[in-house]
Amino acid sequence: MDLSPRHFSRLFRSEVGITPATWVEEARVNAARRLLEQGHEAPKQVAAQCGFADADTLRRAFMRHVGVTPAEYRKRFASPALPAG
């Protein structure tokens, strides 16, 4: 099947309800959420691991999809550190 990018985007949106770009951004934000909950990586590292160009792009996408900054999200939802020993 040979689809143009535009036709693929239309078909994707009709089936999934969002554009492919939005779907990819949501997947990246969800991956960032997991990293922020589980780890202590710097925002720049989280952004790179999740496919964002930089920490600012991550922050803007996070605000769009989650409604808070990555730092605020980490404060609310990060797993507490386990005691050593």
PDB file of N, CA and C in Angstrom:
ATOM      1  N   MET A   1       0.849  -1.173   0.000  1.00  0.00           N
ATOM      2  CA  MET A   1       0.000   0.000   0.000  1.00  0.00           C
ATOM      3  C   MET A   1       0.896   1.238   0.000  1.00  0.00           C
ATOM      4  N   ASP A   2       0.675   2.119  -0.937  1.00  0.00           N
ATOM      5  CA  ASP A   2       1.483   3.318  -1.079  1.00  0.00           C
ATOM      6  C   ASP A   2       0.648   4.524  -0.662  1.00  0.00           C
ATOM      7  N   LEU A   3       1.000   5.117   0.497  1.00  0.00           N
ATOM      8  CA  LEU A   3       0.257   6.268   1.017  1.00  0.00           C
ATOM      9  C   LEU A   3       1.138   7.503   1.022  1.00  0.00           C
ATOM     10  N   SER A   4       0.566   8.624   0.649  1.00  0.00           N
ATOM     11  CA  SER A   4       1.282   9.883   0.814  1.00  0.00           C
ATOM     12  C   SER A   4       1.251  10.227   2.305  1.00  0.00           C
ATOM     13  N   PRO A   5       2.195  11.047   2.765  1.00  0.00           N
ATOM     14  CA  PRO A   5       2.166  11.446   4.173  1.00  0.00           C
ATOM     15  C   PRO A   5       0.836  12.095   4.573  1.00  0.00           C
ATOM     16  N   ARG A   6       0.279  12.900   3.696  1.00  0.00           N
ATOM     17  CA  ARG A   6      -0.994  13.567   3.993  1.00  0.00           C
ATOM     18  C   ARG A   6      -2.129  12.555   4.120  1.00  0.00           C
ATOM     19  N   HIS A   7      -2.180  11.584   3.205  1.00  0.00           N
ATOM     20  CA  HIS A   7      -3.239  10.581   3.251  1.00  0.00           C
ATOM     21  C   HIS A   7      -3.090   9.706   4.503  1.00  0.00           C
ATOM     22  N   PHE A   8      -1.845   9.336   4.828  1.00  0.00           N
ATOM     23  CA  PHE A   8      -1.605   8.575   6.049  1.00  0.00           C
ATOM     24  C   PHE A   8      -2.107   9.343   7.264  1.00  0.00           C
ATOM     25  N   SER A   9      -1.787  10.641   7.321  1.00  0.00           N
ATOM     26  CA  SER A   9      -2.209  11.466   8.450  1.00  0.00           C
ATOM     27  C   SER A   9      -3.726  11.512   8.564  1.00  0.00           C
ATOM     28  N   ARG A  10      -4.417  11.649   7.445  1.00  0.00           N
ATOM     29  CA  ARG A  10      -5.885  11.659   7.460  1.00  0.00           C
ATOM     30  C   ARG A  10      -6.444  10.332   7.954  1.00  0.00           C
ATOM     31  N   LEU A  11      -5.910   9.227   7.435  1.00  0.00           N
ATOM     32  CA  LEU A  11      -6.377   7.907   7.861  1.00  0.00           C
ATOM     33  C   LEU A  11      -6.100   7.675   9.347  1.00  0.00           C
ATOM     34  N   PHE A  12      -4.910   8.048   9.782  1.00  0.00           N
ATOM     35  CA  PHE A  12      -4.530   7.885  11.184  1.00  0.00           C
ATOM     36  C   PHE A  12      -5.481   8.660  12.083  1.00  0.00           C
ATOM     37  N   ARG A  13      -5.724   9.914  11.716  1.00  0.00           N
ATOM     38  CA  ARG A  13      -6.602  10.754  12.526  1.00  0.00           C
ATOM     39  C   ARG A  13      -8.027  10.206  12.552  1.00  0.00           C
ATOM     40  N   SER A  14      -8.510   9.672  11.445  1.00  0.00           N
ATOM     41  CA  SER A  14      -9.877   9.143  11.424  1.00  0.00           C
ATOM     42  C   SER A  14      -9.993   7.887  12.287  1.00  0.00           C
ATOM     43  N   GLU A  15      -8.921   7.106  12.389  1.00  0.00           N
ATOM     44  CA  GLU A  15      -8.951   5.877  13.185  1.00  0.00           C
ATOM     45  C   GLU A  15      -8.631   6.109  14.656  1.00  0.00           C
ATOM     46  N   VAL A  16      -7.647   6.952  14.928  1.00  0.00           N
ATOM     47  CA  VAL A  16      -7.141   7.126  16.288  1.00  0.00           C
ATOM     48  C   VAL A  16      -7.733   8.358  16.968  1.00  0.00           C
ATOM     49  N   GLY A  17      -8.121   9.340  16.180  1.00  0.00           N
ATOM     50  CA  GLY A  17      -8.727  10.542  16.745  1.00  0.00           C
ATOM     51  C   GLY A  17      -7.769  11.691  16.972  1.00  0.00           C
ATOM     52  N   ILE A  18      -6.485  11.462  16.747  1.00  0.00           N
ATOM     53  CA  ILE A  18      -5.474  12.514  16.873  1.00  0.00           C
ATOM     54  C   ILE A  18      -4.490  12.364  15.718  1.00  0.00           C
ATOM     55  N   THR A  19      -3.701  13.399  15.483  1.00  0.00           N
ATOM     56  CA  THR A  19      -2.720  13.343  14.402  1.00  0.00           C
ATOM     57  C   THR A  19      -1.542  12.456  14.808  1.00  0.00           C
ATOM     58  N   PRO A  20      -0.799  11.952  13.833  1.00  0.00           N
ATOM     59  CA  PRO A  20       0.393  11.172  14.179  1.00  0.00           C
ATOM     60  C   PRO A  20       1.381  11.970  15.039  1.00  0.00           C
ATOM     61  N   ALA A  21       1.543  13.249  14.752  1.00  0.00           N
ATOM     62  CA  ALA A  21       2.472  14.075  15.530  1.00  0.00           C
ATOM     63  C   ALA A  21       2.031  14.179  16.986  1.00  0.00           C
ATOM     64  N   THR A  22       0.730  14.349  17.212  1.00  0.00           N
ATOM     65  CA  THR A  22       0.218  14.416  18.579  1.00  0.00           C
ATOM     66  C   THR A  22       0.407  13.086  19.282  1.00  0.00           C
ATOM     67  N   TRP A  23       0.171  11.988  18.565  1.00  0.00           N
ATOM     68  CA  TRP A  23       0.350  10.657  19.145  1.00  0.00           C
ATOM     69  C   TRP A  23       1.792  10.450  19.587  1.00  0.00           C
ATOM     70  N   VAL A  24       2.739  10.832  18.727  1.00  0.00           N
ATOM     71  CA  VAL A  24       4.161  10.686  19.058  1.00  0.00           C
ATOM     72  C   VAL A  24       4.512  11.558  20.254  1.00  0.00           C
ATOM     73  N   GLU A  25       4.029  12.798  20.275  1.00  0.00           N
ATOM     74  CA  GLU A  25       4.329  13.685  21.394  1.00  0.00           C
ATOM     75  C   GLU A  25       3.757  13.127  22.692  1.00  0.00           C
ATOM     76  N   GLU A  26       2.541  12.587  22.662  1.00  0.00           N
ATOM     77  CA  GLU A  26       1.955  11.984  23.860  1.00  0.00           C
ATOM     78  C   GLU A  26       2.775  10.791  24.331  1.00  0.00           C
ATOM     79  N   ALA A  27       3.251   9.981  23.404  1.00  0.00           N
ATOM     80  CA  ALA A  27       4.088   8.830  23.775  1.00  0.00           C
ATOM     81  C   ALA A  27       5.382   9.304  24.431  1.00  0.00           C
ATOM     82  N   ARG A  28       5.979  10.357  23.902  1.00  0.00           N
ATOM     83  CA  ARG A  28       7.208  10.901  24.487  1.00  0.00           C
ATOM     84  C   ARG A  28       6.949  11.481  25.873  1.00  0.00           C
ATOM     85  N   VAL A  29       5.846  12.197  26.030  1.00  0.00           N
ATOM     86  CA  VAL A  29       5.502  12.760  27.339  1.00  0.00           C
ATOM     87  C   VAL A  29       5.260  11.632  28.342  1.00  0.00           C
ATOM     88  N   ASN A  30       4.568  10.583  27.937  1.00  0.00           N
ATOM     89  CA  ASN A  30       4.330   9.457  28.846  1.00  0.00           C
ATOM     90  C   ASN A  30       5.631   8.779  29.250  1.00  0.00           C
ATOM     91  N   ALA A  31       6.566   8.653  28.318  1.00  0.00           N
ATOM     92  CA  ALA A  31       7.876   8.094  28.658  1.00  0.00           C
ATOM     93  C   ALA A  31       8.600   9.008  29.649  1.00  0.00           C
ATOM     94  N   ALA A  32       8.507  10.310  29.439  1.00  0.00           N
ATOM     95  CA  ALA A  32       9.126  11.269  30.354  1.00  0.00           C
ATOM     96  C   ALA A  32       8.482  11.189  31.736  1.00  0.00           C
ATOM     97  N   ARG A  33       7.176  11.012  31.782  1.00  0.00           N
ATOM     98  CA  ARG A  33       6.492  10.876  33.076  1.00  0.00           C
ATOM     99  C   ARG A  33       7.064   9.703  33.860  1.00  0.00           C
ATOM    100  N   ARG A  34       7.236   8.564  33.183  1.00  0.00           N
ATOM    101  CA  ARG A  34       7.789   7.386  33.865  1.00  0.00           C
ATOM    102  C   ARG A  34       9.198   7.661  34.387  1.00  0.00           C
ATOM    103  N   LEU A  35      10.030   8.299  33.567  1.00  0.00           N
ATOM    104  CA  LEU A  35      11.391   8.612  34.012  1.00  0.00           C
ATOM    105  C   LEU A  35      11.386   9.580  35.188  1.00  0.00           C
ATOM    106  N   LEU A  36      10.508  10.565  35.145  1.00  0.00           N
ATOM    107  CA  LEU A  36      10.438  11.538  36.236  1.00  0.00           C
ATOM    108  C   LEU A  36       9.943  10.892  37.526  1.00  0.00           C
ATOM    109  N   GLU A  37       9.051   9.922  37.415  1.00  0.00           N
ATOM    110  CA  GLU A  37       8.536   9.226  38.596  1.00  0.00           C
ATOM    111  C   GLU A  37       9.583   8.297  39.204  1.00  0.00           C
ATOM    112  N   GLN A  38      10.401   7.690  38.368  1.00  0.00           N
ATOM    113  CA  GLN A  38      11.298   6.631  38.828  1.00  0.00           C
ATOM    114  C   GLN A  38      12.734   7.075  39.077  1.00  0.00           C
ATOM    115  N   GLY A  39      13.183   8.079  38.377  1.00  0.00           N
ATOM    116  CA  GLY A  39      14.596   8.413  38.439  1.00  0.00           C
ATOM    117  C   GLY A  39      14.866   9.813  38.925  1.00  0.00           C
ATOM    118  N   HIS A  40      16.138  10.153  38.843  1.00  0.00           N
ATOM    119  CA  HIS A  40      16.567  11.481  39.285  1.00  0.00           C
ATOM    120  C   HIS A  40      17.406  12.163  38.215  1.00  0.00           C
ATOM    121  N   GLU A  41      17.174  11.778  36.947  1.00  0.00           N
ATOM    122  CA  GLU A  41      17.905  12.393  35.850  1.00  0.00           C
ATOM    123  C   GLU A  41      17.524  13.864  35.717  1.00  0.00           C
ATOM    124  N   ALA A  42      18.459  14.643  35.231  1.00  0.00           N
ATOM    125  CA  ALA A  42      18.194  16.056  34.961  1.00  0.00           C
ATOM    126  C   ALA A  42      17.200  16.166  33.809  1.00  0.00           C
ATOM    127  N   PRO A  43      16.428  17.258  33.769  1.00  0.00           N
ATOM    128  CA  PRO A  43      15.464  17.438  32.676  1.00  0.00           C
ATOM    129  C   PRO A  43      16.095  17.310  31.295  1.00  0.00           C
ATOM    130  N   LYS A  44      17.321  17.779  31.136  1.00  0.00           N
ATOM    131  CA  LYS A  44      18.012  17.676  29.846  1.00  0.00           C
ATOM    132  C   LYS A  44      18.196  16.208  29.458  1.00  0.00           C
ATOM    133  N   GLN A  45      18.542  15.365  30.421  1.00  0.00           N
ATOM    134  CA  GLN A  45      18.721  13.934  30.156  1.00  0.00           C
ATOM    135  C   GLN A  45      17.387  13.267  29.847  1.00  0.00           C
ATOM    136  N   VAL A  46      16.351  13.611  30.602  1.00  0.00           N
ATOM    137  CA  VAL A  46      15.018  13.050  30.358  1.00  0.00           C
ATOM    138  C   VAL A  46      14.563  13.426  28.952  1.00  0.00           C
ATOM    139  N   ALA A  47      14.755  14.685  28.594  1.00  0.00           N
ATOM    140  CA  ALA A  47      14.359  15.146  27.257  1.00  0.00           C
ATOM    141  C   ALA A  47      15.068  14.340  26.176  1.00  0.00           C
ATOM    142  N   ALA A  48      16.362  14.158  26.310  1.00  0.00           N
ATOM    143  CA  ALA A  48      17.135  13.424  25.304  1.00  0.00           C
ATOM    144  C   ALA A  48      16.695  11.963  25.224  1.00  0.00           C
ATOM    145  N   GLN A  49      16.465  11.341  26.368  1.00  0.00           N
ATOM    146  CA  GLN A  49      16.062   9.933  26.385  1.00  0.00           C
ATOM    147  C   GLN A  49      14.686   9.718  25.775  1.00  0.00           C
ATOM    148  N   CYS A  50      13.850  10.743  25.809  1.00  0.00           N
ATOM    149  CA  CYS A  50      12.475  10.606  25.320  1.00  0.00           C
ATOM    150  C   CYS A  50      12.273  11.188  23.925  1.00  0.00           C
ATOM    151  N   GLY A  51      13.335  11.675  23.303  1.00  0.00           N
ATOM    152  CA  GLY A  51      13.243  12.132  21.926  1.00  0.00           C
ATOM    153  C   GLY A  51      12.909  13.594  21.740  1.00  0.00           C
ATOM    154  N   PHE A  52      12.986  14.389  22.800  1.00  0.00           N
ATOM    155  CA  PHE A  52      12.755  15.826  22.670  1.00  0.00           C
ATOM    156  C   PHE A  52      14.065  16.516  22.301  1.00  0.00           C
ATOM    157  N   ALA A  53      13.975  17.623  21.602  1.00  0.00           N
ATOM    158  CA  ALA A  53      15.165  18.348  21.153  1.00  0.00           C
ATOM    159  C   ALA A  53      15.973  18.888  22.325  1.00  0.00           C
ATOM    160  N   ASP A  54      15.278  19.351  23.367  1.00  0.00           N
ATOM    161  CA  ASP A  54      15.948  19.906  24.539  1.00  0.00           C
ATOM    162  C   ASP A  54      14.954  19.968  25.697  1.00  0.00           C
ATOM    163  N   ALA A  55      15.432  20.417  26.850  1.00  0.00           N
ATOM    164  CA  ALA A  55      14.592  20.457  28.051  1.00  0.00           C
ATOM    165  C   ALA A  55      13.425  21.434  27.894  1.00  0.00           C
ATOM    166  N   ASP A  56      13.628  22.520  27.158  1.00  0.00           N
ATOM    167  CA  ASP A  56      12.547  23.487  26.973  1.00  0.00           C
ATOM    168  C   ASP A  56      11.413  22.900  26.128  1.00  0.00           C
ATOM    169  N   THR A  57      11.760  22.128  25.109  1.00  0.00           N
ATOM    170  CA  THR A  57      10.737  21.470  24.292  1.00  0.00           C
ATOM    171  C   THR A  57       9.966  20.466  25.138  1.00  0.00           C
ATOM    172  N   LEU A  58      10.669  19.730  25.995  1.00  0.00           N
ATOM    173  CA  LEU A  58      10.008  18.812  26.932  1.00  0.00           C
ATOM    174  C   LEU A  58       9.052  19.579  27.833  1.00  0.00           C
ATOM    175  N   ARG A  59       9.505  20.701  28.385  1.00  0.00           N
ATOM    176  CA  ARG A  59       8.668  21.484  29.302  1.00  0.00           C
ATOM    177  C   ARG A  59       7.392  21.962  28.615  1.00  0.00           C
ATOM    178  N   ARG A  60       7.512  22.475  27.398  1.00  0.00           N
ATOM    179  CA  ARG A  60       6.324  22.961  26.685  1.00  0.00           C
ATOM    180  C   ARG A  60       5.351  21.823  26.378  1.00  0.00           C
ATOM    181  N   ALA A  61       5.867  20.687  25.928  1.00  0.00           N
ATOM    182  CA  ALA A  61       4.998  19.538  25.640  1.00  0.00           C
ATOM    183  C   ALA A  61       4.348  19.032  26.922  1.00  0.00           C
ATOM    184  N   PHE A  62       5.101  19.003  27.996  1.00  0.00           N
ATOM    185  CA  PHE A  62       4.573  18.548  29.283  1.00  0.00           C
ATOM    186  C   PHE A  62       3.429  19.456  29.737  1.00  0.00           C
ATOM    187  N   MET A  63       3.610  20.756  29.594  1.00  0.00           N
ATOM    188  CA  MET A  63       2.551  21.702  29.966  1.00  0.00           C
ATOM    189  C   MET A  63       1.304  21.477  29.123  1.00  0.00           C
ATOM    190  N   ARG A  64       1.463  21.223  27.839  1.00  0.00           N
ATOM    191  CA  ARG A  64       0.320  20.986  26.955  1.00  0.00           C
ATOM    192  C   ARG A  64      -0.460  19.743  27.357  1.00  0.00           C
ATOM    193  N   HIS A  65       0.244  18.671  27.678  1.00  0.00           N
ATOM    194  CA  HIS A  65      -0.411  17.384  27.898  1.00  0.00           C
ATOM    195  C   HIS A  65      -0.739  17.089  29.356  1.00  0.00           C
ATOM    196  N   VAL A  66       0.078  17.590  30.284  1.00  0.00           N
ATOM    197  CA  VAL A  66      -0.096  17.248  31.697  1.00  0.00           C
ATOM    198  C   VAL A  66      -0.604  18.438  32.506  1.00  0.00           C
ATOM    199  N   GLY A  67      -0.266  19.642  32.069  1.00  0.00           N
ATOM    200  CA  GLY A  67      -0.750  20.839  32.754  1.00  0.00           C
ATOM    201  C   GLY A  67       0.171  21.365  33.834  1.00  0.00           C
ATOM    202  N   VAL A  68       1.310  20.713  34.036  1.00  0.00           N
ATOM    203  CA  VAL A  68       2.314  21.179  34.991  1.00  0.00           C
ATOM    204  C   VAL A  68       3.688  21.009  34.348  1.00  0.00           C
ATOM    205  N   THR A  69       4.693  21.642  34.931  1.00  0.00           N
ATOM    206  CA  THR A  69       6.051  21.479  34.417  1.00  0.00           C
ATOM    207  C   THR A  69       6.604  20.120  34.846  1.00  0.00           C
ATOM    208  N   PRO A  70       7.639  19.640  34.173  1.00  0.00           N
ATOM    209  CA  PRO A  70       8.259  18.388  34.609  1.00  0.00           C
ATOM    210  C   PRO A  70       8.752  18.446  36.059  1.00  0.00           C
ATOM    211  N   ALA A  71       9.279  19.597  36.477  1.00  0.00           N
ATOM    212  CA  ALA A  71       9.759  19.732  37.859  1.00  0.00           C
ATOM    213  C   ALA A  71       8.606  19.596  38.852  1.00  0.00           C
ATOM    214  N   GLU A  72       7.475  20.243  38.566  1.00  0.00           N
ATOM    215  CA  GLU A  72       6.311  20.129  39.447  1.00  0.00           C
ATOM    216  C   GLU A  72       5.798  18.693  39.473  1.00  0.00           C
ATOM    217  N   TYR A  73       5.777  18.052  38.318  1.00  0.00           N
ATOM    218  CA  TYR A  73       5.317  16.666  38.235  1.00  0.00           C
ATOM    219  C   TYR A  73       6.205  15.762  39.085  1.00  0.00           C
ATOM    220  N   ARG A  74       7.512  15.947  38.978  1.00  0.00           N
ATOM    221  CA  ARG A  74       8.443  15.128  39.759  1.00  0.00           C
ATOM    222  C   ARG A  74       8.218  15.324  41.255  1.00  0.00           C
ATOM    223  N   LYS A  75       8.006  16.566  41.690  1.00  0.00           N
ATOM    224  CA  LYS A  75       7.766  16.824  43.116  1.00  0.00           C
ATOM    225  C   LYS A  75       6.534  16.083  43.609  1.00  0.00           C
ATOM    226  N   ARG A  76       5.495  16.040  42.787  1.00  0.00           N
ATOM    227  CA  ARG A  76       4.236  15.408  43.194  1.00  0.00           C
ATOM    228  C   ARG A  76       4.264  13.893  43.126  1.00  0.00           C
ATOM    229  N   PHE A  77       4.945  13.336  42.121  1.00  0.00           N
ATOM    230  CA  PHE A  77       4.767  11.918  41.827  1.00  0.00           C
ATOM    231  C   PHE A  77       6.025  11.063  41.892  1.00  0.00           C
ATOM    232  N   ALA A  78       7.174  11.637  42.184  1.00  0.00           N
ATOM    233  CA  ALA A  78       8.401  10.835  42.208  1.00  0.00           C
ATOM    234  C   ALA A  78       8.348   9.816  43.333  1.00  0.00           C
ATOM    235  N   SER A  79       8.860   8.626  43.052  1.00  0.00           N
ATOM    236  CA  SER A  79       8.969   7.595  44.077  1.00  0.00           C
ATOM    237  C   SER A  79      10.003   8.050  45.091  1.00  0.00           C
ATOM    238  N   PRO A  80       9.718   7.826  46.376  1.00  0.00           N
ATOM    239  CA  PRO A  80      10.718   8.215  47.377  1.00  0.00           C
ATOM    240  C   PRO A  80      11.968   7.348  47.227  1.00  0.00           C
ATOM    241  N   ALA A  81      13.091   7.935  47.545  1.00  0.00           N
ATOM    242  CA  ALA A  81      14.349   7.190  47.460  1.00  0.00           C
ATOM    243  C   ALA A  81      14.353   6.096  48.520  1.00  0.00           C
ATOM    244  N   LEU A  82      14.858   4.944  48.145  1.00  0.00           N
ATOM    245  CA  LEU A  82      14.958   3.846  49.099  1.00  0.00           C
ATOM    246  C   LEU A  82      16.155   4.075  50.012  1.00  0.00           C
ATOM    247  N   PRO A  83      16.015   3.739  51.302  1.00  0.00           N
ATOM    248  CA  PRO A  83      17.156   3.919  52.206  1.00  0.00           C
ATOM    249  C   PRO A  83      18.296   2.974  51.831  1.00  0.00           C
ATOM    250  N   ALA A  84      19.501   3.441  52.026  1.00  0.00           N
ATOM    251  CA  ALA A  84      20.668   2.610  51.723  1.00  0.00           C
ATOM    252  C   ALA A  84      20.785   1.495  52.749  1.00  0.00           C
ATOM    253  N   GLY A  85      21.280   0.365  52.301  1.00  0.00           N
ATOM    254  CA  GLY A  85      21.568  -0.689  53.259  1.00  0.00           C
ATOM    255  C   GLY A  85      20.725  -1.831  53.094  1.00  0.00           C
TER     256      GLY A  85
END
